[in-house]
PDB file of N, CA and C in Angstrom:
ATOM      1  N   MET A   1      46.189 -14.339  81.316  1.00 60.00           N
ATOM      2  CA  MET A   1      45.331 -13.172  81.426  1.00 60.00           C
ATOM      3  C   MET A   1      45.946 -12.168  82.391  1.00 60.00           C
ATOM      4  N   VAL A   2      45.690 -10.916  82.121  1.00 62.00           N
ATOM      5  CA  VAL A   2      46.168  -9.833  82.972  1.00 62.00           C
ATOM      6  C   VAL A   2      44.944  -9.161  83.575  1.00 62.00           C
ATOM      7  N   TYR A   3      44.937  -9.001  84.879  1.00 66.00           N
ATOM      8  CA  TYR A   3      43.823  -8.356  85.568  1.00 66.00           C
ATOM      9  C   TYR A   3      44.243  -6.956  85.983  1.00 66.00           C
ATOM     10  N   LEU A   4      43.479  -5.970  85.559  1.00 66.00           N
ATOM     11  CA  LEU A   4      43.767  -4.577  85.863  1.00 66.00           C
ATOM     12  C   LEU A   4      42.554  -3.925  86.495  1.00 66.00           C
ATOM     13  N   ASN A   5      42.789  -2.876  87.271  1.00 68.00           N
ATOM     14  CA  ASN A   5      41.661  -2.069  87.711  1.00 68.00           C
ATOM     15  C   ASN A   5      41.738  -0.718  86.995  1.00 68.00           C
ATOM     16  N   PHE A   6      40.781   0.115  87.237  1.00 68.00           N
ATOM     17  CA  PHE A   6      40.652   1.384  86.519  1.00 68.00           C
ATOM     18  C   PHE A   6      41.900   2.248  86.631  1.00 68.00           C
ATOM     19  N   THR A   7      42.515   2.307  87.805  1.00 71.00           N
ATOM     20  CA  THR A   7      43.665   3.182  88.007  1.00 71.00           C
ATOM     21  C   THR A   7      44.924   2.667  87.315  1.00 71.00           C
ATOM     22  N   ASP A   8      44.943   1.415  86.895  1.00 71.00           N
ATOM     23  CA  ASP A   8      46.101   0.867  86.187  1.00 71.00           C
ATOM     24  C   ASP A   8      46.103   1.243  84.706  1.00 71.00           C
ATOM     25  N   LEU A   9      45.033   1.816  84.221  1.00 75.00           N
ATOM     26  CA  LEU A   9      44.916   2.132  82.804  1.00 75.00           C
ATOM     27  C   LEU A   9      45.502   3.511  82.500  1.00 75.00           C
ATOM     28  N   SER A  10      45.810   3.769  81.237  1.00 83.00           N
ATOM     29  CA  SER A  10      46.338   5.074  80.836  1.00 83.00           C
ATOM     30  C   SER A  10      45.273   6.155  81.048  1.00 83.00           C
ATOM     31  N   GLU A  11      45.711   7.397  81.089  1.00 88.00           N
ATOM     32  CA  GLU A  11      44.772   8.507  81.294  1.00 88.00           C
ATOM     33  C   GLU A  11      43.744   8.571  80.168  1.00 88.00           C
ATOM     34  N   GLU A  12      44.188   8.334  78.948  1.00 89.00           N
ATOM     35  CA  GLU A  12      43.279   8.343  77.803  1.00 89.00           C
ATOM     36  C   GLU A  12      42.214   7.250  77.941  1.00 89.00           C
ATOM     37  N   ALA A  13      42.639   6.070  78.330  1.00 82.00           N
ATOM     38  CA  ALA A  13      41.690   4.970  78.515  1.00 82.00           C
ATOM     39  C   ALA A  13      40.733   5.272  79.670  1.00 82.00           C
ATOM     40  N   GLN A  14      41.249   5.854  80.753  1.00 85.00           N
ATOM     41  CA  GLN A  14      40.396   6.215  81.880  1.00 85.00           C
ATOM     42  C   GLN A  14      39.328   7.220  81.470  1.00 85.00           C
ATOM     43  N   ASN A  15      39.729   8.240  80.707  1.00 89.00           N
ATOM     44  CA  ASN A  15      38.773   9.258  80.262  1.00 89.00           C
ATOM     45  C   ASN A  15      37.703   8.656  79.356  1.00 89.00           C
ATOM     46  N   ARG A  16      38.122   7.783  78.442  1.00 89.00           N
ATOM     47  CA  ARG A  16      37.169   7.138  77.539  1.00 89.00           C
ATOM     48  C   ARG A  16      36.183   6.268  78.324  1.00 89.00           C
ATOM     49  N   LEU A  17      36.692   5.501  79.273  1.00 86.00           N
ATOM     50  CA  LEU A  17      35.819   4.653  80.085  1.00 86.00           C
ATOM     51  C   LEU A  17      34.911   5.481  80.989  1.00 86.00           C
ATOM     52  N   LEU A  18      35.421   6.606  81.495  1.00 89.00           N
ATOM     53  CA  LEU A  18      34.601   7.478  82.340  1.00 89.00           C
ATOM     54  C   LEU A  18      33.435   8.051  81.537  1.00 89.00           C
ATOM     55  N   GLU A  19      33.688   8.478  80.316  1.00 93.00           N
ATOM     56  CA  GLU A  19      32.611   9.001  79.464  1.00 93.00           C
ATOM     57  C   GLU A  19      31.565   7.916  79.180  1.00 93.00           C
ATOM     58  N   ASN A  20      32.030   6.699  78.902  1.00 90.00           N
ATOM     59  CA  ASN A  20      31.096   5.591  78.679  1.00 90.00           C
ATOM     60  C   ASN A  20      30.303   5.288  79.934  1.00 90.00           C
ATOM     61  N   SER A  21      30.963   5.348  81.082  1.00 91.00           N
ATOM     62  CA  SER A  21      30.295   5.083  82.349  1.00 91.00           C
ATOM     63  C   SER A  21      29.246   6.154  82.652  1.00 91.00           C
ATOM     64  N   LYS A  22      29.560   7.425  82.343  1.00 94.00           N
ATOM     65  CA  LYS A  22      28.585   8.508  82.546  1.00 94.00           C
ATOM     66  C   LYS A  22      27.320   8.249  81.724  1.00 94.00           C
ATOM     67  N   LYS A  23      27.503   7.856  80.470  1.00 94.00           N
ATOM     68  CA  LYS A  23      26.355   7.564  79.607  1.00 94.00           C
ATOM     69  C   LYS A  23      25.558   6.393  80.156  1.00 94.00           C
ATOM     70  N   ASP A  24      26.265   5.383  80.643  1.00 92.00           N
ATOM     71  CA  ASP A  24      25.618   4.201  81.204  1.00 92.00           C
ATOM     72  C   ASP A  24      24.815   4.559  82.451  1.00 92.00           C
ATOM     73  N   VAL A  25      25.418   5.339  83.343  1.00 93.00           N
ATOM     74  CA  VAL A  25      24.741   5.754  84.579  1.00 93.00           C
ATOM     75  C   VAL A  25      23.530   6.616  84.255  1.00 93.00           C
ATOM     76  N   GLU A  26      23.689   7.544  83.313  1.00 94.00           N
ATOM     77  CA  GLU A  26      22.566   8.417  82.964  1.00 94.00           C
ATOM     78  C   GLU A  26      21.425   7.612  82.348  1.00 94.00           C
ATOM     79  N   ARG A  27      21.770   6.617  81.546  1.00 95.00           N
ATOM     80  CA  ARG A  27      20.738   5.777  80.932  1.00 95.00           C
ATOM     81  C   ARG A  27      20.012   4.945  81.993  1.00 95.00           C
ATOM     82  N   LYS A  28      20.766   4.379  82.922  1.00 92.00           N
ATOM     83  CA  LYS A  28      20.174   3.500  83.935  1.00 92.00           C
ATOM     84  C   LYS A  28      19.469   4.270  85.048  1.00 92.00           C
ATOM     85  N   PHE A  29      20.102   5.348  85.532  1.00 93.00           N
ATOM     86  CA  PHE A  29      19.616   6.012  86.744  1.00 93.00           C
ATOM     87  C   PHE A  29      19.314   7.490  86.567  1.00 93.00           C
ATOM     88  N   GLY A  30      19.304   7.975  85.322  1.00 93.00           N
ATOM     89  CA  GLY A  30      19.136   9.398  85.062  1.00 93.00           C
ATOM     90  C   GLY A  30      17.899  10.006  85.690  1.00 93.00           C
ATOM     91  N   ASP A  31      16.767   9.341  85.555  1.00 95.00           N
ATOM     92  CA  ASP A  31      15.529   9.893  86.118  1.00 95.00           C
ATOM     93  C   ASP A  31      15.588   9.979  87.640  1.00 95.00           C
ATOM     94  N   ASP A  32      16.125   8.941  88.281  1.00 95.00           N
ATOM     95  CA  ASP A  32      16.245   8.952  89.741  1.00 95.00           C
ATOM     96  C   ASP A  32      17.210  10.031  90.209  1.00 95.00           C
ATOM     97  N   ILE A  33      18.307  10.211  89.487  1.00 94.00           N
ATOM     98  CA  ILE A  33      19.287  11.232  89.858  1.00 94.00           C
ATOM     99  C   ILE A  33      18.694  12.617  89.662  1.00 94.00           C
ATOM    100  N   ARG A  34      17.964  12.822  88.565  1.00 95.00           N
ATOM    101  CA  ARG A  34      17.309  14.130  88.350  1.00 95.00           C
ATOM    102  C   ARG A  34      16.335  14.445  89.486  1.00 95.00           C
ATOM    103  N   LYS A  35      15.583  13.453  89.907  1.00 95.00           N
ATOM    104  CA  LYS A  35      14.633  13.648  91.005  1.00 95.00           C
ATOM    105  C   LYS A  35      15.387  14.017  92.289  1.00 95.00           C
ATOM    106  N   TYR A  36      16.470  13.309  92.569  1.00 95.00           N
ATOM    107  CA  TYR A  36      17.274  13.599  93.755  1.00 95.00           C
ATOM    108  C   TYR A  36      17.850  15.014  93.698  1.00 95.00           C
ATOM    109  N   VAL A  37      18.334  15.407  92.522  1.00 95.00           N
ATOM    110  CA  VAL A  37      18.920  16.741  92.336  1.00 95.00           C
ATOM    111  C   VAL A  37      17.874  17.824  92.596  1.00 95.00           C
ATOM    112  N   ARG A  38      16.668  17.630  92.075  1.00 95.00           N
ATOM    113  CA  ARG A  38      15.598  18.615  92.300  1.00 95.00           C
ATOM    114  C   ARG A  38      15.243  18.727  93.776  1.00 95.00           C
ATOM    115  N   GLU A  39      15.173  17.585  94.464  1.00 95.00           N
ATOM    116  CA  GLU A  39      14.765  17.588  95.868  1.00 95.00           C
ATOM    117  C   GLU A  39      15.857  18.125  96.793  1.00 95.00           C
ATOM    118  N   ASN A  40      17.124  17.952  96.404  1.00 95.00           N
ATOM    119  CA  ASN A  40      18.229  18.304  97.294  1.00 95.00           C
ATOM    120  C   ASN A  40      19.088  19.459  96.793  1.00 95.00           C
ATOM    121  N   TYR A  41      18.663  20.094  95.701  1.00 93.00           N
ATOM    122  CA  TYR A  41      19.349  21.280  95.173  1.00 93.00           C
ATOM    123  C   TYR A  41      20.846  21.034  94.953  1.00 93.00           C
ATOM    124  N   THR A  42      21.159  19.942  94.280  1.00 93.00           N
ATOM    125  CA  THR A  42      22.545  19.642  93.951  1.00 93.00           C
ATOM    126  C   THR A  42      22.739  19.729  92.439  1.00 93.00           C
ATOM    127  N   CYS A  43      23.970  19.537  91.991  1.00 94.00           N
ATOM    128  CA  CYS A  43      24.311  19.651  90.580  1.00 94.00           C
ATOM    129  C   CYS A  43      24.199  18.280  89.899  1.00 94.00           C
ATOM    130  N   PHE A  44      23.438  18.226  88.820  1.00 95.00           N
ATOM    131  CA  PHE A  44      23.239  16.970  88.090  1.00 95.00           C
ATOM    132  C   PHE A  44      24.553  16.417  87.562  1.00 95.00           C
ATOM    133  N   GLU A  45      25.387  17.268  86.956  1.00 94.00           N
ATOM    134  CA  GLU A  45      26.659  16.803  86.375  1.00 94.00           C
ATOM    135  C   GLU A  45      27.582  16.229  87.449  1.00 94.00           C
ATOM    136  N   THR A  46      27.604  16.864  88.611  1.00 94.00           N
ATOM    137  CA  THR A  46      28.433  16.362  89.710  1.00 94.00           C
ATOM    138  C   THR A  46      27.948  14.997  90.160  1.00 94.00           C
ATOM    139  N   MET A  47      26.661  14.851  90.275  1.00 94.00           N
ATOM    140  CA  MET A  47      26.089  13.564  90.696  1.00 94.00           C
ATOM    141  C   MET A  47      26.389  12.466  89.672  1.00 94.00           C
ATOM    142  N   ILE A  48      26.250  12.791  88.400  1.00 95.00           N
ATOM    143  CA  ILE A  48      26.540  11.811  87.343  1.00 95.00           C
ATOM    144  C   ILE A  48      28.010  11.409  87.402  1.00 95.00           C
ATOM    145  N   GLU A  49      28.887  12.388  87.573  1.00 93.00           N
ATOM    146  CA  GLU A  49      30.330  12.112  87.644  1.00 93.00           C
ATOM    147  C   GLU A  49      30.653  11.190  88.824  1.00 93.00           C
ATOM    148  N   GLU A  50      30.088  11.479  89.981  1.00 93.00           N
ATOM    149  CA  GLU A  50      30.346  10.654  91.163  1.00 93.00           C
ATOM    150  C   GLU A  50      29.826   9.238  90.976  1.00 93.00           C
ATOM    151  N   GLU A  51      28.625   9.118  90.447  1.00 93.00           N
ATOM    152  CA  GLU A  51      28.055   7.787  90.221  1.00 93.00           C
ATOM    153  C   GLU A  51      28.814   7.029  89.138  1.00 93.00           C
ATOM    154  N   ALA A  52      29.303   7.746  88.127  1.00 93.00           N
ATOM    155  CA  ALA A  52      30.075   7.110  87.057  1.00 93.00           C
ATOM    156  C   ALA A  52      31.377   6.536  87.613  1.00 93.00           C
ATOM    157  N   LEU A  53      32.024   7.265  88.511  1.00 89.00           N
ATOM    158  CA  LEU A  53      33.250   6.751  89.131  1.00 89.00           C
ATOM    159  C   LEU A  53      32.965   5.518  89.973  1.00 89.00           C
ATOM    160  N   ARG A  54      31.898   5.553  90.743  1.00 89.00           N
ATOM    161  CA  ARG A  54      31.522   4.354  91.518  1.00 89.00           C
ATOM    162  C   ARG A  54      31.241   3.183  90.586  1.00 89.00           C
ATOM    163  N   ASN A  55      30.560   3.485  89.511  1.00 87.00           N
ATOM    164  CA  ASN A  55      30.206   2.468  88.523  1.00 87.00           C
ATOM    165  C   ASN A  55      31.468   1.836  87.923  1.00 87.00           C
ATOM    166  N   LEU A  56      32.473   2.655  87.630  1.00 82.00           N
ATOM    167  CA  LEU A  56      33.719   2.150  87.038  1.00 82.00           C
ATOM    168  C   LEU A  56      34.435   1.170  87.949  1.00 82.00           C
ATOM    169  N   TYR A  57      34.438   1.445  89.237  1.00 78.00           N
ATOM    170  CA  TYR A  57      35.148   0.561  90.154  1.00 78.00           C
ATOM    171  C   TYR A  57      34.410  -0.754  90.375  1.00 78.00           C
ATOM    172  N   SER A  58      33.209  -0.880  89.831  1.00 77.00           N
ATOM    173  CA  SER A  58      32.510  -2.163  89.901  1.00 77.00           C
ATOM    174  C   SER A  58      32.828  -3.031  88.681  1.00 77.00           C
ATOM    175  N   TYR A  59      33.473  -2.447  87.670  1.00 71.00           N
ATOM    176  CA  TYR A  59      33.858  -3.192  86.472  1.00 71.00           C
ATOM    177  C   TYR A  59      35.113  -4.011  86.742  1.00 71.00           C
ATOM    178  N   LYS A  60      35.254  -5.096  86.020  1.00 69.00           N
ATOM    179  CA  LYS A  60      36.485  -5.876  86.025  1.00 69.00           C
ATOM    180  C   LYS A  60      37.048  -5.815  84.619  1.00 69.00           C
ATOM    181  N   PHE A  61      38.286  -5.374  84.505  1.00 65.00           N
ATOM    182  CA  PHE A  61      38.934  -5.245  83.209  1.00 65.00           C
ATOM    183  C   PHE A  61      39.858  -6.443  83.017  1.00 65.00           C
ATOM    184  N   ILE A  62      39.622  -7.204  81.972  1.00 67.00           N
ATOM    185  CA  ILE A  62      40.434  -8.375  81.673  1.00 67.00           C
ATOM    186  C   ILE A  62      40.918  -8.270  80.242  1.00 67.00           C
ATOM    187  N   PHE A  63      42.222  -8.382  80.070  1.00 65.00           N
ATOM    188  CA  PHE A  63      42.824  -8.307  78.743  1.00 65.00           C
ATOM    189  C   PHE A  63      43.570  -9.591  78.458  1.00 65.00           C
ATOM    190  N   ASN A  64      43.373 -10.135  77.291  1.00 66.00           N
ATOM    191  CA  ASN A  64      44.167 -11.270  76.849  1.00 66.00           C
ATOM    192  C   ASN A  64      45.335 -10.753  76.045  1.00 66.00           C
ATOM    193  N   ILE A  65      46.523 -11.163  76.411  1.00 66.00           N
ATOM    194  CA  ILE A  65      47.725 -10.705  75.713  1.00 66.00           C
ATOM    195  C   ILE A  65      48.361 -11.880  74.993  1.00 66.00           C
TER     196      ILE A  65
END
């Protein structure tokens, strides 16, 4: 088995995983993030992007070759 982290992947793979992570974060925490954005006058897209990146680094990527 080969163990990789997010930064070891190609740019295309990183972008695809980031988009999936954004959808995952929005599905799980979207309402809470929207509430935070309203209360603190921040940008929703920026918050989703930051949380998606944090979310990605919690994943473990394992490939069988």
